[in-house]
Amino acid sequence: MSATPTTRGRDLLATVAAGTATVVGTAFLRSLVRHLAEALDGDFAFVAELTAGDWDVARIVASWGRSDVQLAEGAEFDIAGTACELLASQDTLALPEGTVRAFPEDRFVVRHGLEGYLAIVMRGADGTRLGYIGVMSRRRLEATEEENAALAIFASRAAAELERRRHETALRARETEVTVSRAQLVHAADEERRRIGRNLHDGAQQRLIVLGHRIDLARRKLADAPEEAAEMLAAAREEARAANQELRELARGLHPAGLSEYGLEPALHGLAASSPVPLKLGTLPDRRLPDVLEVTLYYLVSEALANAVKYAQASEVTVEVLLQAGTLIVEVADDGVGGAVAAEGSGLRGLADRVSALGGHLAVTSPPAEGTKLRASIPLAPWRNAREPFLDYGHEGDGGLGDHLIELIRAGRKTVSVSLAREWDLEGGPPKIGQQLPVIDRHGLKRACVEVVRVTVVPFAELGPEVVDAEATGTGSHEEWRAAQRAMYDGCREELAVLLEEPGWRLTDEEPMVVTWFRLAAD
């Protein structure tokens, strides 16, 4: 009795699932292609990852072949001229036979006489094409709809594995960059200590030595020439004043006065008040940023201002600080002569190293006669802390959803918020009843303030209508709300993977969620 199509599909699913159940990573992909080839009676199976363009070049990630049908892992090839170029416009490719005749430019297919060809596209969580899984045979290769459905399931699993590998690669690259930047910062710190030592020796220390000599001379003159002694004491007082001023300026360079206590905006206003070149402050965030970011921003503005005074012949310096899609953007520009270069040993080079150590990038644009612009972009996620918890809504490309939800809060129609418990853990744990939280939009601007009235923590799967009322979330139905939650977390999955230090993270039913009920508070 022959197997029915449904049974064949189940058999394929069971066979491959059993063969790959105990392995992960590259071992999973290798086991997957071997079991697929054996289950479909193929001579060769592989997982190929796209490497360039939309559908130009692929690289073999895992492969398995019978006897002499081999293609090494890591091999790259042009997709044009192969059967899989058809996958650029469709997700499944089925050529039971005739592949050699249809694609004579495919040397691998022709050399091994691979007549049957079955392949399916792998897509990422956001729908992006990552590559494809293929099975080839020297005989006729025909799969049922059920077998294709089973193959699609494993294509999704393989796609998740590829995404996880990409996240791990990105994290390792970032770790390498941070290591290099830290080494550069250690060198810069050593140079800064030497500079401070020179300044102390050549400045305040010399003044204090002179001060001691003047006081000694004044003491000797005090009895015989009191007027001379008085003049020496007056000069000593002036030396003491100058030394005190130099020490204050040196201390201000080590850490900006009042920055930790009052925040970035007052510190920048203080910088503007003492600057010989007008400093114009544009948009600034309405909430406190982590200390390391505020200090970096202050030094960036301070260095740009100093350069504008010393070299640029500028008449004005402008500052903008924006939040865009989880990234801090800082732009400092002057209208001077331009021509600035972040050369080795310069203040700009040191700032670039500091920004890089935070996972960001500093760009210097300074064409001659057109002024200088510094633009730093720094990811916010790794530096979140418990200083000022908040609720944030919206991100770039959300179609205005964030602004819409904030307006519902302001109107009293949205009274509950759901977020990852692990995000709150980075800020000291879930909010407390009675605590007031600012409501921040995607630009970092404060749009409202709410007071917490109830808090609970439950897995995502248990967020039923009895826990979260759809009307309180500002959506039409509970199903609509759950779909919107999944879409939102899929949209910021990479950022959260970095924040949670979990490559390939995605929202699961087991993920702990904090449910916060609130009411609009007077601000």
Coordinates of C-alpha atoms in Angstrom, one line a residue:
M1 CA 0.0 0.0 0.0
S2 CA 1.6 3.3 -1.1
A3 CA 1.7 6.3 1.2
T4 CA -0.8 9.1 0.7
P5 CA 0.4 12.6 0.0
T6 CA -0.5 13.7 3.5
T7 CA 1.4 10.8 5.0
R8 CA 4.4 11.6 2.8
G9 CA 4.4 15.1 4.1
R10 CA 4.1 13.9 7.7
D11 CA 6.9 11.4 7.1
L12 CA 9.2 14.1 5.8
L13 CA 8.4 16.4 8.7
A14 CA 8.9 13.6 11.2
T15 CA 12.2 12.3 9.6
V16 CA 13.9 15.7 9.4
A17 CA 12.6 16.8 12.8
A18 CA 14.0 13.7 14.4
G19 CA 17.3 14.1 12.7
T20 CA 17.8 17.8 13.7
A21 CA 16.2 17.8 17.2
T22 CA 19.4 17.5 19.2
V23 CA 21.7 20.0 17.3
V24 CA 21.9 23.7 16.9
G25 CA 23.9 26.3 14.9
T26 CA 25.9 25.1 11.9
A27 CA 25.5 21.5 13.0
F28 CA 21.7 21.9 12.7
L29 CA 22.1 23.2 9.1
R30 CA 24.4 20.4 8.1
S31 CA 22.0 17.8 9.7
L32 CA 19.0 19.5 8.0
V33 CA 20.4 19.2 4.4
R34 CA 21.6 15.6 4.9
H35 CA 18.2 14.5 6.2
L36 CA 16.3 16.4 3.5
A37 CA 18.4 14.8 0.8
E38 CA 17.9 11.3 2.2
A39 CA 14.2 11.8 2.8
L40 CA 13.6 13.1 -0.7
D41 CA 16.1 10.6 -2.3
G42 CA 18.2 13.5 -3.6
D43 CA 21.9 13.4 -4.5
F44 CA 22.7 16.9 -3.2
A45 CA 21.2 19.4 -0.7
F46 CA 22.3 22.7 0.5
V47 CA 21.6 26.0 2.3
A48 CA 22.7 29.1 0.4
E49 CA 22.8 32.6 1.9
L50 CA 22.6 35.7 -0.3
T51 CA 25.7 37.8 0.0
A52 CA 25.3 40.8 -2.4
G53 CA 22.5 42.7 -4.0
D54 CA 18.9 41.5 -4.1
W55 CA 19.6 38.3 -5.9
D56 CA 23.1 38.3 -7.3
V57 CA 25.6 36.2 -5.3
A58 CA 25.0 33.3 -2.9
R59 CA 27.3 31.5 -0.5
I60 CA 27.0 27.8 0.5
V61 CA 26.5 27.7 4.3
A62 CA 25.9 24.0 4.6
S63 CA 25.8 21.1 2.1
W64 CA 25.6 17.4 1.8
G65 CA 26.1 15.2 -1.3
R66 CA 26.3 11.6 -2.3
S67 CA 29.7 10.2 -3.6
D68 CA 31.3 12.8 -5.9
V69 CA 28.5 15.4 -5.8
Q70 CA 30.1 18.0 -3.5
L71 CA 30.2 21.8 -3.2
A72 CA 32.3 23.1 -0.3
E73 CA 30.9 25.2 2.5
G74 CA 31.9 28.8 1.9
A75 CA 31.9 28.6 -1.9
E76 CA 30.3 31.6 -3.6
F77 CA 28.6 31.6 -7.0
D78 CA 26.6 33.9 -9.2
I79 CA 22.9 33.1 -9.2
A80 CA 22.4 34.2 -12.7
G81 CA 22.3 31.3 -15.1
T82 CA 21.2 28.8 -12.4
A83 CA 17.7 27.5 -11.8
C84 CA 17.5 29.5 -8.6
E85 CA 17.4 32.8 -10.4
L86 CA 13.7 32.0 -10.8
L87 CA 13.4 32.4 -7.0
A88 CA 13.9 36.1 -7.4
S89 CA 10.2 36.3 -8.3
Q90 CA 8.7 33.3 -6.5
D91 CA 9.2 31.5 -3.1
T92 CA 9.2 27.9 -4.3
L93 CA 10.9 26.3 -7.3
A94 CA 10.0 22.8 -8.5
L95 CA 11.7 21.3 -11.6
P96 CA 11.0 17.6 -11.5
E97 CA 13.3 17.1 -14.5
G98 CA 15.0 18.9 -17.4
T99 CA 17.2 21.2 -15.3
V100 CA 20.4 20.4 -17.3
R101 CA 18.7 21.3 -20.6
A102 CA 17.0 24.4 -19.2
F103 CA 20.2 25.8 -17.5
P104 CA 23.3 24.8 -19.5
E105 CA 25.4 27.6 -18.0
D106 CA 25.1 26.0 -14.5
R107 CA 28.4 24.0 -14.6
F108 CA 27.7 22.2 -11.3
V109 CA 24.3 21.0 -12.5
V110 CA 25.6 19.9 -15.9
R111 CA 28.8 18.3 -14.6
H112 CA 26.8 16.0 -12.2
G113 CA 23.7 15.6 -14.4
L114 CA 21.3 16.9 -11.7
E115 CA 18.0 16.8 -13.5
G116 CA 15.6 17.3 -10.6
Y117 CA 15.7 20.6 -8.6
L118 CA 13.6 21.6 -5.6
A119 CA 14.2 24.8 -3.7
I120 CA 12.4 27.2 -1.3
V121 CA 13.3 30.7 -0.2
M122 CA 14.3 31.5 3.4
R123 CA 12.9 34.8 4.7
G124 CA 13.8 36.7 7.9
A125 CA 11.3 37.9 10.5
D126 CA 10.8 41.1 8.6
G127 CA 10.2 39.4 5.3
T128 CA 13.7 40.0 3.9
R129 CA 15.0 37.2 1.6
L130 CA 18.0 35.6 3.3
G131 CA 18.7 32.8 0.8
Y132 CA 17.2 29.4 0.0
I133 CA 17.3 25.7 0.6
G134 CA 17.8 23.4 -2.4
V135 CA 17.6 19.7 -3.1
M136 CA 18.9 18.2 -6.4
S137 CA 18.7 14.7 -7.9
R138 CA 20.1 12.8 -10.9
R139 CA 16.6 11.3 -11.2
R140 CA 13.2 12.8 -11.4
L141 CA 12.5 14.8 -8.2
E142 CA 8.9 15.5 -7.5
A143 CA 7.5 16.7 -4.1
T144 CA 3.9 16.8 -3.0
E145 CA 2.2 19.9 -1.6
E146 CA 2.5 18.4 1.8
E147 CA 6.2 17.8 1.4
N148 CA 6.6 21.4 0.1
A149 CA 4.8 22.6 3.2
A150 CA 7.1 20.5 5.4
L151 CA 10.1 22.0 3.6
A152 CA 8.7 25.5 4.2
I153 CA 8.7 24.8 7.9
F154 CA 12.4 23.9 7.9
A155 CA 13.2 26.8 5.7
S156 CA 11.7 29.1 8.4
R157 CA 13.8 27.3 11.1
A158 CA 17.0 27.6 8.9
A159 CA 16.2 31.3 8.3
A160 CA 16.0 31.9 12.1
E161 CA 19.4 30.2 12.4
L162 CA 20.9 32.4 9.7
E163 CA 19.5 35.5 11.4
R164 CA 21.0 34.4 14.7
R165 CA 24.4 33.9 13.1
R166 CA 24.2 37.4 11.6
H167 CA 23.4 38.9 14.9
E168 CA 26.3 37.1 16.5
T169 CA 28.6 38.3 13.8
A170 CA 27.4 41.8 14.3
L171 CA 27.9 41.6 18.0
R172 CA 31.4 40.2 17.7
A173 CA 32.3 42.9 15.2
R174 CA 31.0 45.5 17.7
E175 CA 32.9 43.9 20.5
T176 CA 36.1 44.2 18.4
E177 CA 35.4 47.8 17.6
V178 CA 34.8 48.5 21.3
T179 CA 38.0 46.7 22.3
V180 CA 40.0 48.9 19.8
S181 CA 38.3 52.0 21.0
R182 CA 39.0 51.2 24.6
A183 CA 42.6 50.8 23.8
Q184 CA 42.6 54.1 22.1
L185 CA 40.8 55.7 25.1
V186 CA 43.4 54.2 27.5
H187 CA 46.1 55.9 25.4
A188 CA 44.1 59.1 25.3
A189 CA 43.6 59.0 29.1
D190 CA 47.4 58.5 29.6
E191 CA 48.0 61.5 27.3
E192 CA 45.4 63.5 29.2
R193 CA 47.0 62.7 32.5
R194 CA 50.4 63.9 31.1
R195 CA 48.7 67.1 29.9
I196 CA 47.2 67.7 33.3
G197 CA 50.6 67.1 34.9
R198 CA 52.2 69.6 32.6
N199 CA 49.5 72.2 33.2
L200 CA 49.8 71.8 36.9
H201 CA 53.6 72.0 36.8
D202 CA 53.8 74.9 34.4
G203 CA 50.7 76.8 35.8
A204 CA 49.3 76.5 39.3
Q205 CA 52.3 74.7 40.8
Q206 CA 54.7 77.5 39.6
R207 CA 52.3 80.2 40.9
L208 CA 52.1 78.5 44.3
I209 CA 55.9 78.4 44.4
V210 CA 56.1 82.1 43.6
L211 CA 53.3 82.7 46.2
G212 CA 55.4 81.0 48.9
H213 CA 58.5 83.1 48.0
R214 CA 56.5 86.3 48.1
I215 CA 55.0 85.5 51.5
D216 CA 58.5 84.6 52.9
L217 CA 59.9 87.9 51.6
A218 CA 56.9 89.8 53.0
R219 CA 57.5 88.3 56.5
R220 CA 61.1 89.4 56.4
K221 CA 60.1 92.9 55.4
L222 CA 57.2 93.2 57.8
A223 CA 59.1 94.8 60.7
D224 CA 61.6 97.0 58.8
A225 CA 59.6 97.9 55.6
P226 CA 55.9 97.4 56.3
E227 CA 54.9 99.2 53.0
E228 CA 57.0 96.9 50.9
A229 CA 55.6 93.9 52.8
A230 CA 52.1 95.1 52.1
E231 CA 52.9 95.4 48.4
M232 CA 54.4 91.8 48.4
L233 CA 51.3 90.5 50.2
A234 CA 49.0 92.2 47.6
A235 CA 51.1 90.5 44.8
A236 CA 50.9 87.2 46.7
R237 CA 47.1 87.6 46.9
E238 CA 47.0 88.1 43.1
E239 CA 49.1 85.0 42.5
A240 CA 46.7 83.0 44.8
R241 CA 43.7 84.3 42.8
A242 CA 45.3 83.4 39.5
A243 CA 46.3 79.9 40.7
N244 CA 42.7 79.4 42.0
Q245 CA 41.3 80.4 38.6
E246 CA 43.7 78.0 36.8
L247 CA 42.7 75.1 39.1
R248 CA 39.0 75.8 38.5
E249 CA 39.5 75.8 34.7
L250 CA 41.4 72.6 35.0
A251 CA 38.8 70.9 37.2
R252 CA 36.0 72.1 34.7
G253 CA 37.9 70.3 32.0
L254 CA 38.0 67.1 34.0
H255 CA 34.2 67.0 34.5
P256 CA 31.7 69.7 33.7
A257 CA 30.4 71.5 36.7
G258 CA 26.8 70.8 37.6
L259 CA 26.3 68.3 34.7
S260 CA 25.6 65.2 36.9
E261 CA 23.3 67.2 39.2
Y262 CA 21.3 69.3 36.8
G263 CA 21.7 67.7 33.4
L264 CA 22.9 68.6 29.9
E265 CA 20.8 71.6 29.1
P266 CA 21.9 73.8 32.1
A267 CA 25.5 72.7 31.5
L268 CA 25.3 73.8 27.9
H269 CA 23.7 77.1 28.9
G270 CA 26.7 77.6 31.2
L271 CA 29.1 76.8 28.4
A272 CA 27.3 79.3 26.1
A273 CA 27.4 82.1 28.8
S274 CA 31.2 81.9 29.0
S275 CA 31.9 81.5 25.3
P276 CA 33.3 84.4 23.2
V277 CA 31.4 83.0 20.2
P278 CA 27.6 82.8 20.4
L279 CA 26.3 79.3 21.1
K280 CA 22.8 78.7 19.8
L281 CA 21.0 75.8 21.4
G282 CA 18.3 74.1 19.3
T283 CA 16.3 71.0 20.1
L284 CA 17.4 69.1 23.2
P285 CA 15.8 66.0 24.8
D286 CA 13.2 66.7 27.5
R287 CA 14.6 63.8 29.6
R288 CA 17.9 63.1 31.3
L289 CA 20.3 60.9 29.4
P290 CA 22.7 58.4 30.9
D291 CA 25.7 60.0 32.5
V292 CA 28.2 58.7 29.9
L293 CA 26.1 60.1 27.1
E294 CA 25.6 63.5 28.7
V295 CA 29.4 63.9 29.4
T296 CA 30.2 62.8 25.8
L297 CA 27.8 65.3 24.4
Y298 CA 29.2 68.1 26.6
Y299 CA 32.8 67.4 25.5
L300 CA 31.7 67.3 21.9
V301 CA 30.1 70.7 22.1
S302 CA 33.0 72.1 24.2
E303 CA 35.6 70.9 21.7
A304 CA 33.6 72.2 18.7
L305 CA 33.2 75.6 20.5
A306 CA 36.9 75.7 21.3
N307 CA 37.9 75.0 17.7
A308 CA 35.4 77.6 16.4
V309 CA 37.1 80.2 18.7
K310 CA 40.7 79.2 17.9
Y311 CA 40.7 78.3 14.3
A312 CA 37.4 78.7 12.5
Q313 CA 36.9 82.5 12.8
A314 CA 33.2 81.6 13.3
S315 CA 30.5 84.1 14.3
E316 CA 28.0 81.4 15.6
V317 CA 27.9 77.8 16.7
T318 CA 24.6 75.8 16.7
V319 CA 23.7 72.6 18.6
E320 CA 20.9 70.1 17.9
V321 CA 20.3 66.9 20.0
L322 CA 17.7 64.5 18.6
L323 CA 16.4 61.0 19.3
Q324 CA 15.7 59.0 16.2
A325 CA 14.7 55.3 16.3
G326 CA 16.7 54.5 19.5
T327 CA 19.7 56.5 18.3
L328 CA 21.0 59.7 19.8
I329 CA 21.9 62.2 17.1
V330 CA 24.1 65.2 17.9
E331 CA 24.9 67.9 15.4
V332 CA 27.3 70.8 16.2
A333 CA 27.9 73.3 13.4
D334 CA 29.8 76.6 12.9
D335 CA 29.8 79.1 10.1
G336 CA 33.6 79.5 10.0
V337 CA 36.3 78.9 7.4
G338 CA 36.1 75.1 7.4
G339 CA 39.0 72.8 6.7
A340 CA 38.9 70.9 10.0
V341 CA 40.5 67.4 10.1
A342 CA 40.2 64.8 12.8
A343 CA 44.0 64.2 12.8
E344 CA 45.8 61.8 15.1
G345 CA 46.3 63.4 18.5
S346 CA 43.7 66.1 17.9
G347 CA 40.8 66.8 20.2
L348 CA 38.4 65.6 17.4
R349 CA 40.3 62.3 17.1
G350 CA 39.9 61.8 20.8
L351 CA 36.2 62.5 20.6
A352 CA 35.8 60.1 17.7
D353 CA 37.4 57.4 19.8
R354 CA 35.1 58.2 22.7
V355 CA 32.0 58.0 20.5
S356 CA 33.2 54.8 18.9
A357 CA 33.7 53.2 22.3
L358 CA 30.0 53.9 23.0
G359 CA 29.1 52.0 19.8
G360 CA 28.5 55.2 17.8
H361 CA 30.2 57.1 15.0
L362 CA 31.4 60.7 14.6
A363 CA 31.5 62.3 11.2
V364 CA 33.3 65.5 10.5
T365 CA 32.2 67.6 7.5
S366 CA 34.3 70.7 6.9
P367 CA 34.7 71.9 3.3
P368 CA 36.8 75.1 2.9
A369 CA 34.9 78.3 3.4
E370 CA 31.7 76.4 4.3
G371 CA 32.0 75.9 8.0
T372 CA 32.4 72.7 10.1
K373 CA 29.7 70.2 11.1
L374 CA 30.2 67.4 13.6
R375 CA 27.5 64.7 13.6
A376 CA 27.6 62.0 16.2
S377 CA 25.2 59.0 16.3
I378 CA 25.2 56.8 19.4
P379 CA 22.8 53.9 20.1
L380 CA 20.8 54.5 23.3
A381 CA 19.9 50.9 24.1
P382 CA 23.2 49.7 25.7
W383 CA 23.3 52.7 28.1
R384 CA 19.8 52.7 29.6
N385 CA 19.8 53.1 33.3
A386 CA 17.5 53.5 36.3
R387 CA 17.9 57.3 36.7
E388 CA 14.7 58.4 35.1
P389 CA 12.2 55.7 34.0
F390 CA 9.8 56.7 31.3
L391 CA 7.2 55.4 28.8
D392 CA 8.1 55.9 25.2
Y393 CA 5.9 55.6 22.1
G394 CA 6.8 55.6 18.4
H395 CA 9.7 55.0 16.1
E396 CA 10.8 56.0 12.6
G397 CA 8.5 54.5 10.0
D398 CA 5.6 53.8 12.4
G399 CA 3.2 55.7 10.2
G400 CA 2.3 58.1 13.1
L401 CA 1.2 55.3 15.4
G402 CA 3.3 56.6 18.3
D403 CA 1.9 60.1 18.1
H404 CA -1.6 58.6 17.9
L405 CA -1.1 56.6 21.1
I406 CA 0.3 59.6 22.9
E407 CA -2.8 61.6 21.9
L408 CA -5.0 58.8 23.3
I409 CA -3.1 59.0 26.6
R410 CA -3.5 62.8 26.7
A411 CA -7.3 62.3 26.1
G412 CA -7.6 59.7 28.8
R413 CA -8.6 57.0 26.4
K414 CA -5.4 54.9 26.7
T415 CA -4.7 53.9 30.3
V416 CA -2.5 50.8 30.1
S417 CA 1.0 50.1 28.7
V418 CA 2.7 46.7 28.1
S419 CA 6.5 46.3 27.8
L420 CA 9.2 43.8 28.2
A421 CA 10.1 43.0 31.8
R422 CA 13.7 42.7 30.9
E423 CA 13.7 46.3 29.6
W424 CA 12.4 47.5 33.0
D425 CA 15.1 45.4 34.8
L426 CA 17.6 47.7 33.1
E427 CA 16.0 50.6 34.8
G428 CA 15.7 49.2 38.3
G429 CA 12.7 47.0 38.0
P430 CA 9.0 47.6 37.2
P431 CA 7.4 50.9 38.1
K432 CA 5.9 51.4 41.5
I433 CA 2.3 52.4 42.3
G434 CA 2.1 56.2 42.7
Q435 CA 5.3 56.7 40.6
Q436 CA 5.0 59.4 37.9
L437 CA 6.4 58.6 34.5
P438 CA 7.0 61.0 31.6
V439 CA 5.6 60.0 28.3
I440 CA 8.2 60.5 25.6
D441 CA 7.8 60.6 21.8
R442 CA 10.2 59.2 19.2
H443 CA 12.2 62.5 19.2
G444 CA 12.8 62.3 22.9
L445 CA 10.3 65.1 23.7
K446 CA 8.1 64.9 26.7
R447 CA 4.4 65.0 25.7
A448 CA 2.6 64.0 28.9
C449 CA 3.0 62.6 32.4
V450 CA 1.1 59.7 34.0
E451 CA 0.8 58.2 37.5
V452 CA 1.0 54.5 38.0
V453 CA -2.1 52.9 39.6
R454 CA -1.4 49.2 39.1
V455 CA 1.4 46.9 37.9
T456 CA 1.6 43.1 37.1
V457 CA 4.1 40.8 35.4
V458 CA 2.8 37.9 33.2
P459 CA 4.0 35.9 30.2
F460 CA 3.0 37.3 26.8
A461 CA 0.7 34.3 26.2
E462 CA -1.3 35.2 29.3
L463 CA -2.1 38.7 28.2
G464 CA -5.8 37.9 27.6
P465 CA -8.8 40.3 27.5
E466 CA -9.1 39.8 31.3
V467 CA -5.6 41.3 31.8
V468 CA -5.5 43.9 29.1
D469 CA -8.7 45.5 27.8
A470 CA -8.4 46.5 24.2
E471 CA -10.2 49.8 24.7
A472 CA -7.7 50.8 27.4
T473 CA -4.8 50.2 24.9
G474 CA -6.4 52.4 22.2
T475 CA -7.1 49.5 19.8
G476 CA -10.4 48.0 18.4
S477 CA -10.0 44.4 19.6
H478 CA -7.8 42.2 21.7
E479 CA -6.6 40.3 18.6
E480 CA -5.7 43.6 16.9
W481 CA -3.7 44.7 19.9
R482 CA -1.7 41.4 20.1
A483 CA -1.0 41.6 16.4
A484 CA 0.2 45.2 16.8
Q485 CA 2.4 44.2 19.7
R486 CA 4.1 41.4 17.7
A487 CA 4.6 43.8 14.7
M488 CA 6.1 46.4 17.0
Y489 CA 8.6 44.1 18.6
D490 CA 9.5 42.6 15.2
G491 CA 10.2 46.1 13.9
C492 CA 12.8 46.8 16.7
R493 CA 14.1 43.2 17.1
E494 CA 17.7 44.0 16.3
E495 CA 17.9 46.9 18.7
L496 CA 16.4 44.7 21.5
A497 CA 18.8 41.8 20.7
V498 CA 21.7 44.2 21.4
L499 CA 19.9 45.6 24.5
L500 CA 19.2 42.2 25.9
E501 CA 22.5 40.7 24.7
E502 CA 20.6 37.9 23.1
P503 CA 21.5 37.4 19.4
G504 CA 18.4 36.4 17.3
W505 CA 16.0 37.5 20.0
R506 CA 12.3 37.5 19.0
L507 CA 9.1 37.9 21.1
T508 CA 7.8 34.5 22.3
D509 CA 4.7 33.5 24.3
E510 CA 7.0 32.9 27.3
E511 CA 8.5 36.4 27.4
P512 CA 7.7 38.1 30.7
M513 CA 5.8 41.4 30.2
V514 CA 5.1 44.3 32.6
V515 CA 1.5 45.6 32.4
T516 CA 1.3 49.1 33.8
W517 CA -2.1 50.8 34.4
F518 CA -2.0 54.6 34.8
R519 CA -3.9 57.8 34.8
L520 CA -3.0 61.1 33.4
A521 CA -1.2 63.2 35.9
A522 CA -0.8 67.0 36.3
D523 CA 2.7 68.0 35.2

